Amino acid sequence: MSKVALVTGGTRGIGEAISKGLKAAGYTVAATYHGNTEKAEEFKAATGIHVYKWDVSHPDECVAGIAKVEEELGPVEVLVNNAGITRDGMFHKMSFEHWREVLSTNLDSMFTMTRPVIEGMRSRGAGRVINISSINGQKGQMGQTNYSAAKAGVIGFTKALAQENAFKGITVNAICPGYINTDMVAAMPEKVLESIVSGIPVGRLGHPEEIAATVVYLASDAAAFMTGAVMTINGGQYIANG
C-alpha cells in the first residue's frame, strides 16, 4: 500500500504540480482546495487524484477533513502545507481584515493542518512535513507586509517543529520559491513581469515542476537526514545566508 500524501491548495498552480509529482513518485495523493470546485473536479478527472474541499484557516474543518482523508485513504505520512493567499497593499492603507485573512490562511494553517497529523506521525515513528514559504518571507516585499510576515513565520515554525520531532523520525523542512510561472504570475501586466524577470539572474521564471521535484525529494527516504532546512529556489534572485 502506497504512502498517503496530503497537499493543501493542491489542485492549482504550484500545488497542482506537487500533487502530480507525488503521484508520479508512487504516493496516494489527497489534494485540498477551498474555492474553485469546477477546477478541482477537472483536476480530479484529469489526474485521478483525490480532492477534498475545506478552508485551512478553520481548525474544525481541518480536523474533520483530515479524518475523512485518513478514513478513506489511510494515515497521512506526508503533509505539504502549500495553501496560501495574497491581499496586497501598502501597510499604511491595509485593513485589519486583509492582514488577518493572509495570516489566517498562510500561517495559522501551519497549526490547523499539522496539529491533527503530528501525533499519528510520532506514534508511527515516521513522517514528512514540507512547508511552502516564499522568497518574500526571507527578504520582505513592498506591498506585502501581511504576506511577508506570514511566510517568515512559516520558516520559524519549520525550524522549531523540526527540533521537536527529529528523534521521532519526522522531518520538517521549508521551501522558499521565487517567482514561478503560474497562472497568477502570468496574469501580471507585461511590464511588471518583464521587470521581475530582469531581476532574476537565470533570466526566467521558475517552473512549478521544479518546486514539485524538491518536494518529492524531501518526502523520500533519501532525505531522512535533512530536517529544519530552508531551501531557496529562486533563480539566484535572493541568496540567503546559511
Short mmCIF file of C-alpha atoms in Angstrom, two decimals:
data_model
loop_
_atom_site.label_atom_id
_atom_site.label_comp_id
_atom_site.label_asym_id
_atom_site.label_seq_id
_atom_site.Cartn_x
_atom_site.Cartn_y
_atom_site.Cartn_z
CA MET A 1 0.00 0.00 0.00
CA SER A 2 1.47 3.37 -1.01
CA LYS A 3 2.08 6.18 1.44
CA VAL A 4 -0.55 8.91 1.71
CA ALA A 5 0.50 12.47 0.92
CA LEU A 6 -1.81 15.39 1.69
CA VAL A 7 -1.24 18.62 -0.27
CA THR A 8 -3.13 21.77 0.70
CA GLY A 9 -4.05 24.03 -2.19
CA GLY A 10 -3.15 21.03 -4.27
CA THR A 11 -5.30 21.48 -7.38
CA ARG A 12 -3.84 24.66 -8.90
CA GLY A 13 -0.52 26.34 -9.54
CA ILE A 14 2.46 25.07 -7.57
CA GLY A 15 0.18 22.78 -5.57
CA GLU A 16 -1.07 21.08 -8.72
CA ALA A 17 2.49 20.31 -9.79
CA ILE A 18 3.30 18.99 -6.31
CA SER A 19 0.26 16.71 -6.30
CA LYS A 20 1.12 15.34 -9.73
CA GLY A 21 4.78 14.91 -8.81
CA LEU A 22 3.98 12.96 -5.66
CA LYS A 23 1.52 10.74 -7.51
CA ALA A 24 4.12 10.02 -10.19
CA ALA A 25 6.53 9.05 -7.39
CA GLY A 26 4.07 6.44 -6.15
CA TYR A 27 2.19 8.21 -3.37
CA THR A 28 -1.56 8.14 -2.85
CA VAL A 29 -2.32 11.85 -3.00
CA ALA A 30 -5.12 13.86 -1.42
CA ALA A 31 -5.31 17.46 -2.65
CA THR A 32 -7.32 20.09 -0.80
CA TYR A 33 -8.92 23.17 -2.28
CA HIS A 34 -11.14 25.95 -0.98
CA GLY A 35 -12.73 27.97 -3.76
CA ASN A 36 -13.00 26.64 -7.30
CA THR A 37 -14.94 23.38 -7.27
CA GLU A 38 -15.21 23.23 -11.07
CA LYS A 39 -11.44 23.47 -11.46
CA ALA A 40 -10.91 20.89 -8.72
CA GLU A 41 -13.24 18.41 -10.39
CA GLU A 42 -11.49 18.92 -13.72
CA PHE A 43 -8.17 18.27 -11.97
CA LYS A 44 -9.57 15.09 -10.37
CA ALA A 45 -10.90 13.82 -13.69
CA ALA A 46 -7.61 14.51 -15.48
CA THR A 47 -5.27 13.09 -12.83
CA GLY A 48 -7.24 10.59 -10.75
CA ILE A 49 -6.04 12.40 -7.63
CA HIS A 50 -8.47 12.56 -4.71
CA VAL A 51 -9.75 16.07 -3.93
CA TYR A 52 -11.24 17.42 -0.71
CA LYS A 53 -12.76 20.82 -0.03
CA TRP A 54 -12.16 22.75 3.19
CA ASP A 55 -10.77 26.04 4.50
CA VAL A 56 -7.31 25.54 6.03
CA SER A 57 -7.79 28.59 8.25
CA HIS A 58 -10.66 26.87 10.12
CA PRO A 59 -9.45 24.37 12.76
CA ASP A 60 -12.65 22.33 12.89
CA GLU A 61 -12.79 21.95 9.10
CA CYS A 62 -9.18 20.73 9.08
CA VAL A 63 -9.79 18.16 11.81
CA ALA A 64 -12.89 16.84 10.02
CA GLY A 65 -11.25 16.92 6.58
CA ILE A 66 -8.10 15.12 7.68
CA ALA A 67 -10.19 12.50 9.49
CA LYS A 68 -12.08 11.86 6.25
CA VAL A 69 -8.84 11.56 4.25
CA GLU A 70 -7.40 9.09 6.73
CA GLU A 71 -10.63 7.07 6.84
CA GLU A 72 -10.75 6.79 3.04
CA LEU A 73 -7.06 6.58 2.14
CA GLY A 74 -5.07 5.76 5.27
CA PRO A 75 -2.85 7.70 7.68
CA VAL A 76 -1.22 10.87 6.38
CA GLU A 77 2.52 10.21 6.19
CA VAL A 78 3.49 13.25 4.10
CA LEU A 79 1.93 16.67 4.68
CA VAL A 80 2.64 19.51 2.26
CA ASN A 81 1.44 22.85 3.62
CA ASN A 82 1.13 24.76 0.37
CA ALA A 83 -2.17 26.69 0.53
CA GLY A 84 -1.78 30.45 0.53
CA ILE A 85 -3.43 33.71 -0.47
CA THR A 86 -2.41 37.32 -1.06
CA ARG A 87 -4.16 40.55 -0.15
CA ASP A 88 -1.55 43.03 -1.31
CA GLY A 89 -1.42 46.69 -0.40
CA MET A 90 0.78 49.27 1.26
CA PHE A 91 0.72 48.86 5.04
CA HIS A 92 -0.45 52.40 5.75
CA LYS A 93 -3.58 51.64 3.73
CA MET A 94 -4.03 47.99 4.74
CA SER A 95 -7.16 46.93 6.59
CA PHE A 96 -7.01 44.58 9.54
CA GLU A 97 -9.29 42.26 7.56
CA HIS A 98 -6.68 41.88 4.82
CA TRP A 99 -3.95 41.40 7.42
CA ARG A 100 -5.97 38.75 9.25
CA GLU A 101 -7.08 36.87 6.12
CA VAL A 102 -3.49 36.36 4.97
CA LEU A 103 -2.15 35.44 8.41
CA SER A 104 -5.03 33.02 8.98
CA THR A 105 -4.62 31.15 5.70
CA ASN A 106 -0.85 31.30 5.32
CA LEU A 107 0.37 30.98 8.92
CA ASP A 108 -2.46 29.70 11.13
CA SER A 109 -2.75 26.79 8.70
CA MET A 110 0.64 25.56 9.90
CA PHE A 111 -1.14 24.74 13.16
CA THR A 112 -4.57 23.76 11.87
CA MET A 113 -3.17 21.28 9.34
CA THR A 114 -0.11 19.95 11.15
CA ARG A 115 -1.54 19.55 14.64
CA PRO A 116 -4.10 16.87 13.59
CA VAL A 117 -1.43 14.68 11.92
CA ILE A 118 1.66 15.14 14.09
CA GLU A 119 0.64 12.76 16.87
CA GLY A 120 -0.02 9.98 14.38
CA MET A 121 3.37 10.56 12.79
CA ARG A 122 5.03 10.49 16.22
CA SER A 123 3.30 7.25 17.21
CA ARG A 124 4.37 5.61 13.93
CA GLY A 125 7.92 6.92 14.25
CA ALA A 126 7.92 8.43 10.75
CA GLY A 127 6.61 11.39 8.82
CA ARG A 128 7.37 14.26 6.49
CA VAL A 129 6.12 17.83 6.87
CA ILE A 130 7.03 20.13 3.98
CA ASN A 131 6.06 23.80 4.24
CA ILE A 132 5.93 26.14 1.27
CA SER A 133 7.19 29.57 2.34
CA SER A 134 8.36 32.25 -0.12
CA ILE A 135 11.28 34.39 -1.21
CA ASN A 136 9.30 37.27 0.26
CA GLY A 137 9.30 35.61 3.66
CA GLN A 138 13.09 35.79 3.51
CA LYS A 139 13.69 39.27 2.10
CA GLY A 140 10.36 41.06 2.54
CA GLN A 141 8.44 42.76 -0.26
CA MET A 142 6.92 46.20 -0.54
CA GLY A 143 3.13 45.97 -0.54
CA GLN A 144 3.19 42.57 1.16
CA THR A 145 3.76 43.17 4.87
CA ASN A 146 0.99 40.68 5.65
CA TYR A 147 2.25 38.01 3.23
CA SER A 148 5.92 38.51 4.12
CA ALA A 149 5.16 38.29 7.84
CA ALA A 150 3.18 35.09 7.39
CA LYS A 151 5.79 33.42 5.20
CA ALA A 152 8.60 34.42 7.57
CA GLY A 153 6.56 32.82 10.34
CA VAL A 154 6.42 29.61 8.32
CA ILE A 155 10.22 29.48 8.41
CA GLY A 156 10.33 29.87 12.19
CA PHE A 157 7.62 27.25 12.60
CA THR A 158 9.57 24.84 10.42
CA LYS A 159 12.81 25.18 12.38
CA ALA A 160 11.13 24.77 15.77
CA LEU A 161 8.95 21.81 14.77
CA ALA A 162 11.95 20.08 13.19
CA GLN A 163 13.81 20.19 16.52
CA GLU A 164 10.83 18.86 18.45
CA ASN A 165 10.26 15.85 16.21
CA ALA A 166 13.61 14.78 14.76
CA PHE A 167 14.09 11.99 17.33
CA LYS A 168 10.68 10.61 16.35
CA GLY A 169 11.73 10.02 12.74
CA ILE A 170 9.83 13.05 11.44
CA THR A 171 11.50 15.62 9.20
CA VAL A 172 10.19 19.15 8.80
CA ASN A 173 11.54 21.35 6.00
CA ALA A 174 10.59 24.52 4.16
CA ILE A 175 10.86 25.56 0.52
CA CYS A 176 11.02 29.23 -0.43
CA PRO A 177 10.05 29.59 -4.11
CA GLY A 178 10.83 32.73 -6.03
CA TYR A 179 8.64 33.87 -8.91
CA ILE A 180 7.13 30.77 -10.52
CA ASN A 181 5.33 30.57 -13.86
CA THR A 182 1.80 30.02 -12.61
CA ASP A 183 -1.46 31.49 -13.90
CA MET A 184 -1.33 34.11 -11.13
CA VAL A 185 2.12 35.35 -12.14
CA ALA A 186 1.37 35.10 -15.86
CA ALA A 187 -1.63 37.40 -15.34
CA MET A 188 0.62 40.26 -14.21
CA PRO A 189 0.95 43.27 -16.53
CA GLU A 190 3.64 42.63 -19.14
CA LYS A 191 5.88 45.48 -17.95
CA VAL A 192 5.71 44.28 -14.34
CA LEU A 193 6.56 40.74 -15.41
CA GLU A 194 9.49 41.97 -17.52
CA SER A 195 10.79 43.90 -14.52
CA ILE A 196 10.59 40.80 -12.32
CA VAL A 197 12.37 38.56 -14.83
CA SER A 198 15.11 41.16 -15.34
CA GLY A 199 15.94 40.80 -11.64
CA ILE A 200 16.33 37.01 -11.79
CA PRO A 201 19.94 36.05 -12.63
CA VAL A 202 18.97 32.89 -14.54
CA GLY A 203 16.78 35.08 -16.73
CA ARG A 204 13.43 33.31 -16.43
CA LEU A 205 10.58 32.42 -14.12
CA GLY A 206 10.74 29.14 -12.26
CA HIS A 207 8.63 26.15 -13.29
CA PRO A 208 6.12 24.63 -10.87
CA GLU A 209 7.65 21.23 -11.60
CA GLU A 210 10.96 22.45 -10.16
CA ILE A 211 9.29 23.07 -6.82
CA ALA A 212 7.47 19.76 -7.07
CA ALA A 213 10.71 17.85 -7.67
CA THR A 214 12.15 19.28 -4.46
CA VAL A 215 9.03 18.29 -2.53
CA VAL A 216 9.29 14.74 -3.88
CA TYR A 217 12.91 14.57 -2.72
CA LEU A 218 12.10 15.90 0.76
CA ALA A 219 9.28 13.35 1.06
CA SER A 220 11.58 10.47 0.16
CA ASP A 221 13.71 8.19 2.30
CA ALA A 222 16.76 9.79 0.70
CA ALA A 223 16.05 12.99 2.65
CA ALA A 224 15.86 11.32 6.08
CA PHE A 225 18.89 13.27 7.38
CA MET A 226 17.57 16.64 6.22
CA THR A 227 15.38 18.48 8.69
CA GLY A 228 14.94 22.11 9.67
CA ALA A 229 16.24 23.14 6.25
CA VAL A 230 15.05 26.20 4.34
CA MET A 231 15.58 25.61 0.64
CA THR A 232 15.64 28.60 -1.71
CA ILE A 233 14.51 28.04 -5.29
CA ASN A 234 14.51 31.46 -6.89
CA GLY A 235 16.97 31.51 -9.78
CA GLY A 236 19.51 33.48 -7.75
CA GLN A 237 17.16 36.43 -7.16
CA TYR A 238 17.83 36.29 -3.43
CA ILE A 239 20.70 34.35 -1.89
CA ALA A 240 20.02 33.67 1.78
CA ASN A 241 22.69 33.26 4.44
CA GLY A 242 23.09 29.74 5.77
#
